[in-house]
Amino acid sequence: MGVTTSAAMSVDLSSLITSCADTISAHADELTALDQAIGDGDHGLNMKRGFEAVRGEAGALAGKPMPEALKAIGMKLVMTVGGASGPLFGTLFMTLGKEWPADPDRASLAATLRKAIDAVAARGKSQTGQKTLLDVLEPVQAALAQGRTPSEIAAIADGAAEATKPVKAIRGRASFLGDRSIGHVDPGARSAALLVRAVAQTLEPAR
Ligand code: ADP
Ligand code: MG
C-alpha cells in the first residue's frame, strides 16, 4: 500500500503513540484557539489530556496485539478526552481495532478505515461536508484506497482541514453559530489532520 504495509507493520506502536501525543500537545494552544473561535475553547486541552493519557500507557499498549491496542486506545480516549470529540475519536480507534485485518495490506487497511469512519459518522449522526473531523478522514481514506504515499496523504489531510474554513458547520457546537461558523478551520478536522501527519511521518520518516 502507499502506507507501505511492511513499514507500517514494522513500526512499533509506541513510536506512533509518541508522535501522536507529541503533535497534539505541541498544537494544543492552536486547537484551543480554533475552538474558541467557533466552540467553547476546550478542544486543545481535551485532546491533550486524552493523548497524554494514552502516552502514559504506551508501554502496556505496545505489548498488545494491534487490534487490542487500538481498542484500548479508543476506550482511553472516550474516558479522558470528553466533549463531543472524545466519543468520536474513541469510536474511530475502537473500530479500527475491531475491524483490524488479519493480514493488513493497502486494500484491507482502507476497508478497515472505511468502517471506522462509518462508525464515527453513525456516532455523530453526521456526514462529510458538515465541518467536522469527517471532512479530513474521508479524503484520507480515499487516498489510502488509491495507494497514495504517506506524505501525500498527510498533505491531503492538511488541505482537507484547511478546506473546512469556508464551510458552515452543520453538526456540533459550531453549528449553533450558523453562518458565523464560516471563515474558521474546524478544530476536530485540524486534530484529525495532525494525527494523520504524525502517523504518516512515523511510517515514512522524511529522508
Ligand atoms: P465540544 O464541542 O463538546 O466542546 P470538542 O471541542 O472537544 O467538543 O470537539 C469539537 C469537534 O468535534 C468539532 O470541531 C468537530 O470536528 C467534532 N464534532 C462535534 N460534533 C460532531 C458530530 N456530531 N459529528 C462529527 N464530529 C463532530
Ligand atoms: Mg469544544
PDB file of C-alpha atoms in Angstrom, residues 70-176:
ATOM      1  CA  LEU A  70      -6.294   0.100  19.167  1.00  0.00           C
ATOM      2  CA  LYS A  71      -9.433  -0.832  21.102  1.00  0.00           C
ATOM      3  CA  ALA A  72      -7.721   0.105  24.374  1.00  0.00           C
ATOM      4  CA  ILE A  73      -6.568   3.438  22.905  1.00  0.00           C
ATOM      5  CA  GLY A  74     -10.120   4.154  21.772  1.00  0.00           C
ATOM      6  CA  MET A  75     -11.539   3.376  25.200  1.00  0.00           C
ATOM      7  CA  LYS A  76      -8.896   5.531  26.872  1.00  0.00           C
ATOM      8  CA  LEU A  77      -9.790   8.429  24.567  1.00  0.00           C
ATOM      9  CA  VAL A  78     -13.504   8.045  25.329  1.00  0.00           C
ATOM     10  CA  MET A  79     -12.728   8.137  29.049  1.00  0.00           C
ATOM     11  CA  THR A  80     -10.287  11.028  29.011  1.00  0.00           C
ATOM     12  CA  VAL A  81     -10.915  13.412  26.094  1.00  0.00           C
ATOM     13  CA  GLY A  82     -14.508  14.320  26.910  1.00  0.00           C
ATOM     14  CA  GLY A  83     -16.582  16.785  24.903  1.00  0.00           C
ATOM     15  CA  ALA A  84     -18.062  15.701  21.596  1.00  0.00           C
ATOM     16  CA  SER A  85     -14.706  14.713  20.189  1.00  0.00           C
ATOM     17  CA  GLY A  86     -13.845  12.083  22.858  1.00  0.00           C
ATOM     18  CA  PRO A  87     -16.524   9.584  21.828  1.00  0.00           C
ATOM     19  CA  LEU A  88     -15.849  10.337  18.149  1.00  0.00           C
ATOM     20  CA  PHE A  89     -12.063   9.851  18.146  1.00  0.00           C
ATOM     21  CA  GLY A  90     -12.642   6.982  20.591  1.00  0.00           C
ATOM     22  CA  THR A  91     -15.047   5.313  18.176  1.00  0.00           C
ATOM     23  CA  LEU A  92     -12.529   5.782  15.372  1.00  0.00           C
ATOM     24  CA  PHE A  93      -9.771   3.922  17.232  1.00  0.00           C
ATOM     25  CA  MET A  94     -12.070   1.283  18.761  1.00  0.00           C
ATOM     26  CA  THR A  95     -13.483   0.434  15.342  1.00  0.00           C
ATOM     27  CA  LEU A  96     -10.023   0.324  13.764  1.00  0.00           C
ATOM     28  CA  GLY A  97      -9.186  -2.248  16.447  1.00  0.00           C
ATOM     29  CA  LYS A  98     -12.401  -4.202  15.996  1.00  0.00           C
ATOM     30  CA  GLU A  99     -12.019  -4.347  12.214  1.00  0.00           C
ATOM     31  CA  TRP A 100      -8.217  -4.658  12.015  1.00  0.00           C
ATOM     32  CA  PRO A 101      -7.354  -7.081   9.176  1.00  0.00           C
ATOM     33  CA  ALA A 102      -5.628 -10.359   9.914  1.00  0.00           C
ATOM     34  CA  ASP A 103      -3.117  -9.763   7.141  1.00  0.00           C
ATOM     35  CA  PRO A 104      -3.028  -5.998   6.582  1.00  0.00           C
ATOM     36  CA  ASP A 105      -2.352  -4.590   3.137  1.00  0.00           C
ATOM     37  CA  ARG A 106      -3.384  -1.329   1.498  1.00  0.00           C
ATOM     38  CA  ALA A 107      -6.825  -2.558   0.437  1.00  0.00           C
ATOM     39  CA  SER A 108      -7.719  -4.189   3.736  1.00  0.00           C
ATOM     40  CA  LEU A 109      -6.496  -1.207   5.762  1.00  0.00           C
ATOM     41  CA  ALA A 110      -8.513   1.137   3.543  1.00  0.00           C
ATOM     42  CA  ALA A 111     -11.570  -1.082   4.128  1.00  0.00           C
ATOM     43  CA  THR A 112     -10.923  -1.016   7.877  1.00  0.00           C
ATOM     44  CA  LEU A 113     -10.647   2.773   7.872  1.00  0.00           C
ATOM     45  CA  ARG A 114     -13.884   2.927   5.835  1.00  0.00           C
ATOM     46  CA  LYS A 115     -15.711   1.017   8.585  1.00  0.00           C
ATOM     47  CA  ALA A 116     -14.166   3.189  11.302  1.00  0.00           C
ATOM     48  CA  ILE A 117     -15.247   6.392   9.533  1.00  0.00           C
ATOM     49  CA  ASP A 118     -18.751   4.996   9.078  1.00  0.00           C
ATOM     50  CA  ALA A 119     -18.867   4.236  12.821  1.00  0.00           C
ATOM     51  CA  VAL A 120     -17.791   7.812  13.647  1.00  0.00           C
ATOM     52  CA  ALA A 121     -20.447   9.188  11.289  1.00  0.00           C
ATOM     53  CA  ALA A 122     -23.106   6.983  12.912  1.00  0.00           C
ATOM     54  CA  ARG A 123     -21.995   8.021  16.374  1.00  0.00           C
ATOM     55  CA  GLY A 124     -22.057  11.731  15.462  1.00  0.00           C
ATOM     56  CA  LYS A 125     -25.160  11.427  13.261  1.00  0.00           C
ATOM     57  CA  SER A 126     -23.013  13.327  10.820  1.00  0.00           C
ATOM     58  CA  GLN A 127     -21.591  13.093   7.345  1.00  0.00           C
ATOM     59  CA  THR A 128     -18.773  14.583   5.319  1.00  0.00           C
ATOM     60  CA  GLY A 129     -19.197  18.250   4.395  1.00  0.00           C
ATOM     61  CA  GLN A 130     -20.570  19.355   7.763  1.00  0.00           C
ATOM     62  CA  LYS A 131     -17.302  20.881   9.025  1.00  0.00           C
ATOM     63  CA  THR A 132     -16.102  18.092  11.328  1.00  0.00           C
ATOM     64  CA  LEU A 133     -13.228  15.623  11.575  1.00  0.00           C
ATOM     65  CA  LEU A 134     -15.051  13.536   8.961  1.00  0.00           C
ATOM     66  CA  ASP A 135     -14.088  16.130   6.354  1.00  0.00           C
ATOM     67  CA  VAL A 136     -10.464  15.088   6.873  1.00  0.00           C
ATOM     68  CA  LEU A 137     -10.943  11.364   7.459  1.00  0.00           C
ATOM     69  CA  GLU A 138     -12.948  10.852   4.272  1.00  0.00           C
ATOM     70  CA  PRO A 139     -10.326  12.113   1.765  1.00  0.00           C
ATOM     71  CA  VAL A 140      -7.610  10.356   3.771  1.00  0.00           C
ATOM     72  CA  GLN A 141      -9.477   7.065   3.346  1.00  0.00           C
ATOM     73  CA  ALA A 142      -9.892   7.702  -0.383  1.00  0.00           C
ATOM     74  CA  ALA A 143      -6.185   8.492  -0.730  1.00  0.00           C
ATOM     75  CA  LEU A 144      -5.251   5.351   1.174  1.00  0.00           C
ATOM     76  CA  ALA A 145      -7.516   3.269  -1.064  1.00  0.00           C
ATOM     77  CA  GLN A 146      -5.831   4.844  -4.111  1.00  0.00           C
ATOM     78  CA  GLY A 147      -2.400   3.883  -2.853  1.00  0.00           C
ATOM     79  CA  ARG A 148      -1.093   7.392  -2.227  1.00  0.00           C
ATOM     80  CA  THR A 149       2.119   7.652  -0.213  1.00  0.00           C
ATOM     81  CA  PRO A 150       2.111   8.643   3.477  1.00  0.00           C
ATOM     82  CA  SER A 151       3.466  12.119   2.726  1.00  0.00           C
ATOM     83  CA  GLU A 152       0.839  12.644   0.032  1.00  0.00           C
ATOM     84  CA  ILE A 153      -1.844  11.502   2.459  1.00  0.00           C
ATOM     85  CA  ALA A 154      -0.548  13.909   5.129  1.00  0.00           C
ATOM     86  CA  ALA A 155      -0.710  16.792   2.650  1.00  0.00           C
ATOM     87  CA  ILE A 156      -4.241  15.786   1.636  1.00  0.00           C
ATOM     88  CA  ALA A 157      -5.251  15.764   5.318  1.00  0.00           C
ATOM     89  CA  ASP A 158      -3.786  19.242   5.892  1.00  0.00           C
ATOM     90  CA  GLY A 159      -5.555  20.572   2.815  1.00  0.00           C
ATOM     91  CA  ALA A 160      -8.837  18.987   3.874  1.00  0.00           C
ATOM     92  CA  ALA A 161      -8.639  20.576   7.331  1.00  0.00           C
ATOM     93  CA  GLU A 162      -7.937  23.974   5.747  1.00  0.00           C
ATOM     94  CA  ALA A 163     -10.854  23.409   3.360  1.00  0.00           C
ATOM     95  CA  THR A 164     -13.278  23.327   6.311  1.00  0.00           C
ATOM     96  CA  LYS A 165     -12.716  27.101   6.676  1.00  0.00           C
ATOM     97  CA  PRO A 166     -15.374  28.334   4.221  1.00  0.00           C
ATOM     98  CA  VAL A 167     -17.856  25.630   5.274  1.00  0.00           C
ATOM     99  CA  LYS A 168     -20.840  26.354   7.513  1.00  0.00           C
ATOM    100  CA  ALA A 169     -20.991  23.987  10.487  1.00  0.00           C
ATOM    101  CA  ILE A 170     -23.974  21.643  10.486  1.00  0.00           C
ATOM    102  CA  ARG A 171     -23.009  19.435  13.451  1.00  0.00           C
ATOM    103  CA  GLY A 172     -21.556  20.021  16.890  1.00  0.00           C
ATOM    104  CA  ARG A 173     -21.309  23.165  18.935  1.00  0.00           C
ATOM    105  CA  ALA A 174     -20.082  25.248  15.983  1.00  0.00           C
ATOM    106  CA  SER A 175     -23.428  24.699  14.269  1.00  0.00           C
ATOM    107  CA  PHE A 176     -25.034  26.929  16.915  1.00  0.00           C
TER     108      PHE A 176
END
